[in-house]
Amino acid sequence: MDNPVTFSDITLLNTLATCANMTTDEVFKDFKIMANKKILENHKYEIYYSESEKSWRTYLPDETKPNKRRPVKRKSKENLEKEIIRFYIEKQKAENRQNVTLEELYAEWLLYKRDYTSVKAKTIQEYVSEWNRFFKDTELVKMKIGEIKPITLIRFFREATKDRQFTHKRVSNARSVLNGIMSYAIEEEIISHNPVSDVNFKQFTYKPVEVQSDNVFSRDDTHKLLNYLRCIIEPYSLAIQLSFYLFIRVGETKAIRWEDIDYNNRLVYLHRQATCERTLNDDLTFSSRKVKVVNQMKGNTSHGFRKQFLTDEALKILHKAKELNPNGIYVFEPNGEIMTTDSFNRRLKKYCKEAGVPYHSSHKIRFYNASTAFDGNNLTTLSYLMGHSETATTLHYLRNVNKRKNDRLAFQNLGISS
């Protein structure tokens, strides 16, 4: 058969349709008729009528048969021709799938993840980031999926990691992307075995992981920062301050509504989070960033939905926020809009510099809070307050800060006293 229709062919057809004052459907209908005619012209076996069988007959290629062909018959010539056309179209589709490259299947896989799975937009952005970092423009992505063997991947990752540029975690992320594409290839029946599963990733050399025990706000720095922020009454300052008095994620801080505050019982209920999303377009570009509030917590488990105790300091911060934003829906609404994580961190960095303390991101505030409140016996309580489903996750948050005791009054260990 002739070469299959390409994207350029389709673009040309659309242009011709416009010039000829025809609809695209009309053009494609005519194109389909011409394509089917061409298929029948290229069919190398005779189409004939058998009087004895009272049917129309021909042969179709079949590598499993002794003569590399198999007979086919239909009662009418029209139905026989339809079967011939169907056979060659399906055959061409199968050949196209067998020739698909890693790069081509990656694009298809991304759209599949977007349209048919529950993967979040942020996760798809991370897929693209890892692809661009490890695979884009390499010889590997030009290879046909079926030609990629375990030894191919071993040599690829050995070369990528030989200078210890990447940590084990970073390479694991790249491996996950590759594994996802290969699993999709199996689902599409392009390959029958995933070569990634046969690669031992322990054999490669990785960048040493930096010690993280001190990568957190210290008590002294927190004291200086919060003292500095007390005189700054604006949404970001107040949101930063409140974060030091709650076991809360920045996305949850941004999404707190006034209706979530129970002043009588000194509680705030965490029901939702605000996220920044960029949706994947069909051409694999991303839409502009949009803030989205969802009734779904990080990790997508029930552990994320929880309540937090409000200390005296936390209540003071909320009262100041109410004075700033008495009629808003959300507690913190700079310029009448929900803040973003990037803007939160930019303002946190600015205030850290002004207060003369080392900057750590908003996420490290949670590390500080967990580390400060942990007394050796309240791990289960902390896991609940942090919204973790596993205590092992909470242990990861413990850093080198001075610990205070008291399980029941863990909240009083957050931030600083007035």
mmCIF file of C-alpha atoms in Angstrom, residues 10-213:
data_model
loop_
_atom_site.group_PDB
_atom_site.id
_atom_site.type_symbol
_atom_site.label_atom_id
_atom_site.label_comp_id
_atom_site.label_asym_id
_atom_site.label_seq_id
_atom_site.Cartn_x
_atom_site.Cartn_y
_atom_site.Cartn_z
ATOM 1 C CA ILE A 10 -5.136 16.522 6.641
ATOM 2 C CA THR A 11 -4.034 20.170 6.855
ATOM 3 C CA LEU A 12 -3.887 20.320 3.057
ATOM 4 C CA LEU A 13 -7.372 18.854 2.772
ATOM 5 C CA ASN A 14 -8.734 21.510 5.124
ATOM 6 C CA THR A 15 -7.097 24.229 2.993
ATOM 7 C CA LEU A 16 -8.490 22.761 -0.230
ATOM 8 C CA ALA A 17 -11.936 22.537 1.295
ATOM 9 C CA THR A 18 -11.866 26.235 2.147
ATOM 10 C CA CYS A 19 -10.661 27.238 -1.332
ATOM 11 C CA ALA A 20 -13.274 25.088 -3.081
ATOM 12 C CA ASN A 21 -16.078 26.392 -0.862
ATOM 13 C CA MET A 22 -16.753 22.871 0.398
ATOM 14 C CA THR A 23 -17.275 21.584 3.905
ATOM 15 C CA THR A 24 -14.516 19.529 5.459
ATOM 16 C CA ASP A 25 -16.918 16.583 5.708
ATOM 17 C CA GLU A 26 -17.483 16.730 1.951
ATOM 18 C CA VAL A 27 -13.749 16.768 1.278
ATOM 19 C CA PHE A 28 -13.094 13.855 3.618
ATOM 20 C CA LYS A 29 -15.959 11.884 2.094
ATOM 21 C CA ASP A 30 -14.427 12.292 -1.363
ATOM 22 C CA PHE A 31 -10.994 11.531 0.030
ATOM 23 C CA LYS A 32 -12.297 8.323 1.610
ATOM 24 C CA ILE A 33 -13.811 7.230 -1.701
ATOM 25 C CA MET A 34 -10.500 7.868 -3.480
ATOM 26 C CA ALA A 35 -8.542 6.099 -0.744
ATOM 27 C CA ASN A 36 -10.790 3.027 -0.901
ATOM 28 C CA LYS A 37 -10.464 2.951 -4.679
ATOM 29 C CA LYS A 38 -6.681 3.070 -4.330
ATOM 30 C CA ILE A 39 -6.744 0.178 -1.847
ATOM 31 C CA LEU A 40 -8.698 -1.975 -4.304
ATOM 32 C CA GLU A 41 -6.309 -1.051 -7.138
ATOM 33 C CA ASN A 42 -3.323 -2.133 -5.034
ATOM 34 C CA HIS A 43 -4.954 -5.427 -4.024
ATOM 35 C CA LYS A 44 -2.776 -7.966 -5.842
ATOM 36 C CA TYR A 45 -5.180 -10.908 -5.905
ATOM 37 C CA GLU A 46 -7.941 -11.364 -8.447
ATOM 38 C CA ILE A 47 -11.503 -10.646 -7.428
ATOM 39 C CA TYR A 48 -13.785 -13.104 -9.248
ATOM 40 C CA TYR A 49 -17.196 -14.715 -9.099
ATOM 41 C CA SER A 50 -17.450 -18.470 -8.429
ATOM 42 C CA GLU A 51 -20.444 -20.060 -10.091
ATOM 43 C CA SER A 52 -20.070 -23.240 -8.096
ATOM 44 C CA GLU A 53 -20.128 -21.416 -4.763
ATOM 45 C CA LYS A 54 -22.418 -18.615 -5.901
ATOM 46 C CA SER A 55 -20.149 -16.078 -4.230
ATOM 47 C CA TRP A 56 -17.409 -13.551 -4.899
ATOM 48 C CA ARG A 57 -13.890 -14.677 -4.000
ATOM 49 C CA THR A 58 -10.351 -13.426 -3.565
ATOM 50 C CA TYR A 59 -7.315 -13.915 -1.325
ATOM 51 C CA LEU A 60 -5.858 -11.812 1.466
ATOM 52 C CA PRO A 61 -2.230 -11.900 2.673
ATOM 53 C CA ASP A 62 -1.660 -14.194 5.650
ATOM 54 C CA GLU A 63 1.869 -15.062 6.771
ATOM 55 C CA THR A 64 0.578 -17.992 8.849
ATOM 56 C CA LYS A 65 -0.666 -19.904 5.806
ATOM 57 C CA PRO A 66 1.538 -22.169 3.619
ATOM 58 C CA ASN A 67 1.010 -19.995 0.529
ATOM 59 C CA LYS A 68 1.110 -16.769 2.579
ATOM 60 C CA ARG A 69 -2.514 -16.118 1.748
ATOM 61 C CA ARG A 70 -6.005 -17.099 2.824
ATOM 62 C CA PRO A 71 -9.218 -17.318 0.809
ATOM 63 C CA VAL A 72 -12.125 -15.020 1.534
ATOM 64 C CA LYS A 73 -15.588 -14.948 -0.012
ATOM 65 C CA ARG A 74 -18.783 -12.943 0.209
ATOM 66 C CA LYS A 75 -22.215 -13.209 -1.400
ATOM 67 C CA SER A 76 -21.876 -9.827 -3.071
ATOM 68 C CA LYS A 77 -18.944 -8.063 -4.700
ATOM 69 C CA GLU A 78 -19.697 -4.945 -2.658
ATOM 70 C CA ASN A 79 -19.330 -6.825 0.641
ATOM 71 C CA LEU A 80 -16.159 -8.504 -0.558
ATOM 72 C CA GLU A 81 -14.637 -5.163 -1.449
ATOM 73 C CA LYS A 82 -15.636 -3.796 1.962
ATOM 74 C CA GLU A 83 -13.824 -6.717 3.597
ATOM 75 C CA ILE A 84 -10.716 -6.111 1.476
ATOM 76 C CA ILE A 85 -10.697 -2.419 2.398
ATOM 77 C CA ARG A 86 -11.265 -3.185 6.087
ATOM 78 C CA PHE A 87 -8.442 -5.723 6.099
ATOM 79 C CA TYR A 88 -5.849 -3.371 4.596
ATOM 80 C CA ILE A 89 -6.864 -0.462 6.792
ATOM 81 C CA GLU A 90 -6.555 -2.584 9.923
ATOM 82 C CA LYS A 91 -3.278 -4.012 8.643
ATOM 83 C CA GLN A 92 -1.904 -0.500 8.104
ATOM 84 C CA LYS A 93 -3.046 0.571 11.574
ATOM 85 C CA ALA A 94 -1.277 -2.415 13.097
ATOM 86 C CA GLU A 95 1.900 -1.653 11.162
ATOM 87 C CA ASN A 96 1.733 1.977 12.246
ATOM 88 C CA ARG A 97 1.412 0.914 15.890
ATOM 89 C CA GLN A 98 4.383 -1.404 15.590
ATOM 90 C CA ASN A 99 6.448 1.457 14.169
ATOM 91 C CA VAL A 100 5.432 4.013 16.791
ATOM 92 C CA THR A 101 8.392 5.657 18.506
ATOM 93 C CA LEU A 102 8.804 6.396 22.200
ATOM 94 C CA GLU A 103 8.400 10.097 21.440
ATOM 95 C CA GLU A 104 5.126 9.564 19.573
ATOM 96 C CA LEU A 105 3.697 7.281 22.218
ATOM 97 C CA TYR A 106 4.696 9.710 24.978
ATOM 98 C CA ALA A 107 2.465 12.385 23.420
ATOM 99 C CA GLU A 108 -0.392 9.900 23.121
ATOM 100 C CA TRP A 109 0.130 8.696 26.694
ATOM 101 C CA LEU A 110 -0.042 12.235 28.097
ATOM 102 C CA LEU A 111 -3.436 12.836 26.479
ATOM 103 C CA TYR A 112 -4.591 9.423 27.665
ATOM 104 C CA LYS A 113 -3.597 10.305 31.247
ATOM 105 C CA ARG A 114 -5.432 13.618 30.932
ATOM 106 C CA ASP A 115 -8.662 12.225 29.471
ATOM 107 C CA TYR A 116 -9.065 8.749 30.925
ATOM 108 C CA THR A 117 -7.446 8.735 34.356
ATOM 109 C CA SER A 118 -7.801 10.650 37.609
ATOM 110 C CA VAL A 119 -4.255 12.042 37.380
ATOM 111 C CA LYS A 120 -4.154 15.709 38.382
ATOM 112 C CA ALA A 121 -3.028 18.499 36.079
ATOM 113 C CA LYS A 122 -0.056 19.170 38.362
ATOM 114 C CA THR A 123 1.108 15.560 38.021
ATOM 115 C CA ILE A 124 0.948 15.805 34.229
ATOM 116 C CA GLN A 125 3.101 18.945 34.451
ATOM 117 C CA GLU A 126 5.611 16.926 36.460
ATOM 118 C CA TYR A 127 5.577 14.195 33.791
ATOM 119 C CA VAL A 128 6.424 16.782 31.143
ATOM 120 C CA SER A 129 9.160 18.266 33.317
ATOM 121 C CA GLU A 130 10.823 14.882 33.845
ATOM 122 C CA TRP A 131 10.498 14.030 30.154
ATOM 123 C CA ASN A 132 12.168 17.281 29.142
ATOM 124 C CA ARG A 133 14.926 16.809 31.715
ATOM 125 C CA PHE A 134 15.843 13.213 30.841
ATOM 126 C CA PHE A 135 14.466 12.112 27.494
ATOM 127 C CA LYS A 136 13.688 15.001 25.141
ATOM 128 C CA ASP A 137 15.914 15.157 22.041
ATOM 129 C CA THR A 138 17.798 11.966 22.949
ATOM 130 C CA GLU A 139 18.349 9.043 20.600
ATOM 131 C CA LEU A 140 16.178 6.887 22.853
ATOM 132 C CA VAL A 141 12.953 8.747 22.034
ATOM 133 C CA LYS A 142 13.460 8.200 18.285
ATOM 134 C CA MET A 143 13.499 4.429 18.736
ATOM 135 C CA LYS A 144 10.501 2.232 18.009
ATOM 136 C CA ILE A 145 8.855 1.024 21.200
ATOM 137 C CA GLY A 146 9.361 -2.624 20.263
ATOM 138 C CA GLU A 147 13.093 -2.091 19.758
ATOM 139 C CA ILE A 148 13.712 -0.762 23.268
ATOM 140 C CA LYS A 149 15.238 -3.573 25.315
ATOM 141 C CA PRO A 150 16.439 -3.697 28.946
ATOM 142 C CA ILE A 151 20.055 -3.283 27.779
ATOM 143 C CA THR A 152 18.979 -0.155 25.851
ATOM 144 C CA LEU A 153 17.677 1.401 29.051
ATOM 145 C CA ILE A 154 20.646 0.253 31.125
ATOM 146 C CA ARG A 155 23.033 1.996 28.754
ATOM 147 C CA PHE A 156 20.837 5.106 28.654
ATOM 148 C CA PHE A 157 20.622 5.525 32.438
ATOM 149 C CA ARG A 158 24.256 4.549 32.947
ATOM 150 C CA GLU A 159 25.255 7.423 30.666
ATOM 151 C CA ALA A 160 22.759 9.827 32.295
ATOM 152 C CA THR A 161 23.965 9.091 35.831
ATOM 153 C CA LYS A 162 27.698 8.589 35.299
ATOM 154 C CA ASP A 163 28.577 12.085 36.538
ATOM 155 C CA ARG A 164 26.257 11.856 39.558
ATOM 156 C CA GLN A 165 24.134 14.738 38.316
ATOM 157 C CA PHE A 166 20.864 13.329 39.633
ATOM 158 C CA THR A 167 19.654 12.002 42.957
ATOM 159 C CA HIS A 168 18.067 8.579 43.223
ATOM 160 C CA LYS A 169 14.676 10.222 43.676
ATOM 161 C CA ARG A 170 15.052 12.275 40.507
ATOM 162 C CA VAL A 171 15.954 9.208 38.447
ATOM 163 C CA SER A 172 13.052 7.326 40.040
ATOM 164 C CA ASN A 173 10.709 10.039 38.797
ATOM 165 C CA ALA A 174 12.073 9.644 35.273
ATOM 166 C CA ARG A 175 11.734 5.895 35.597
ATOM 167 C CA SER A 176 8.067 6.328 36.560
ATOM 168 C CA VAL A 177 7.376 8.295 33.382
ATOM 169 C CA LEU A 178 9.070 5.665 31.240
ATOM 170 C CA ASN A 179 7.289 2.881 33.086
ATOM 171 C CA GLY A 180 3.927 4.578 32.509
ATOM 172 C CA ILE A 181 4.528 4.871 28.768
ATOM 173 C CA MET A 182 5.591 1.225 28.506
ATOM 174 C CA SER A 183 2.582 0.048 30.517
ATOM 175 C CA TYR A 184 0.385 1.984 28.118
ATOM 176 C CA ALA A 185 2.169 0.300 25.204
ATOM 177 C CA ILE A 186 1.251 -3.082 26.687
ATOM 178 C CA GLU A 187 -2.371 -1.989 27.103
ATOM 179 C CA GLU A 188 -2.384 -0.926 23.437
ATOM 180 C CA GLU A 189 -0.908 -4.338 22.494
ATOM 181 C CA ILE A 190 2.163 -2.744 20.925
ATOM 182 C CA ILE A 191 4.494 -4.780 23.168
ATOM 183 C CA SER A 192 3.880 -7.742 25.429
ATOM 184 C CA HIS A 193 6.502 -7.048 28.105
ATOM 185 C CA ASN A 194 7.683 -3.913 29.902
ATOM 186 C CA PRO A 195 11.496 -3.634 29.565
ATOM 187 C CA VAL A 196 11.681 -1.131 32.452
ATOM 188 C CA SER A 197 10.772 -3.913 34.898
ATOM 189 C CA ASP A 198 13.955 -5.798 33.951
ATOM 190 C CA VAL A 199 16.319 -2.939 34.811
ATOM 191 C CA ASN A 200 18.008 -2.922 38.217
ATOM 192 C CA PHE A 201 18.258 0.781 39.064
ATOM 193 C CA LYS A 202 20.517 0.101 42.055
ATOM 194 C CA GLN A 203 23.437 -0.351 39.667
ATOM 195 C CA PHE A 204 23.631 3.334 38.721
ATOM 196 C CA THR A 205 25.519 6.112 40.480
ATOM 197 C CA TYR A 206 23.534 8.918 42.061
ATOM 198 C CA LYS A 207 24.113 12.368 43.437
ATOM 199 C CA PRO A 208 24.446 12.192 47.233
ATOM 200 C CA VAL A 209 21.388 13.445 49.070
ATOM 201 C CA GLU A 210 22.056 16.510 51.160
ATOM 202 C CA VAL A 211 21.413 16.166 54.867
ATOM 203 C CA GLN A 212 18.025 17.731 55.522
ATOM 204 C CA SER A 213 17.968 17.663 59.325
#
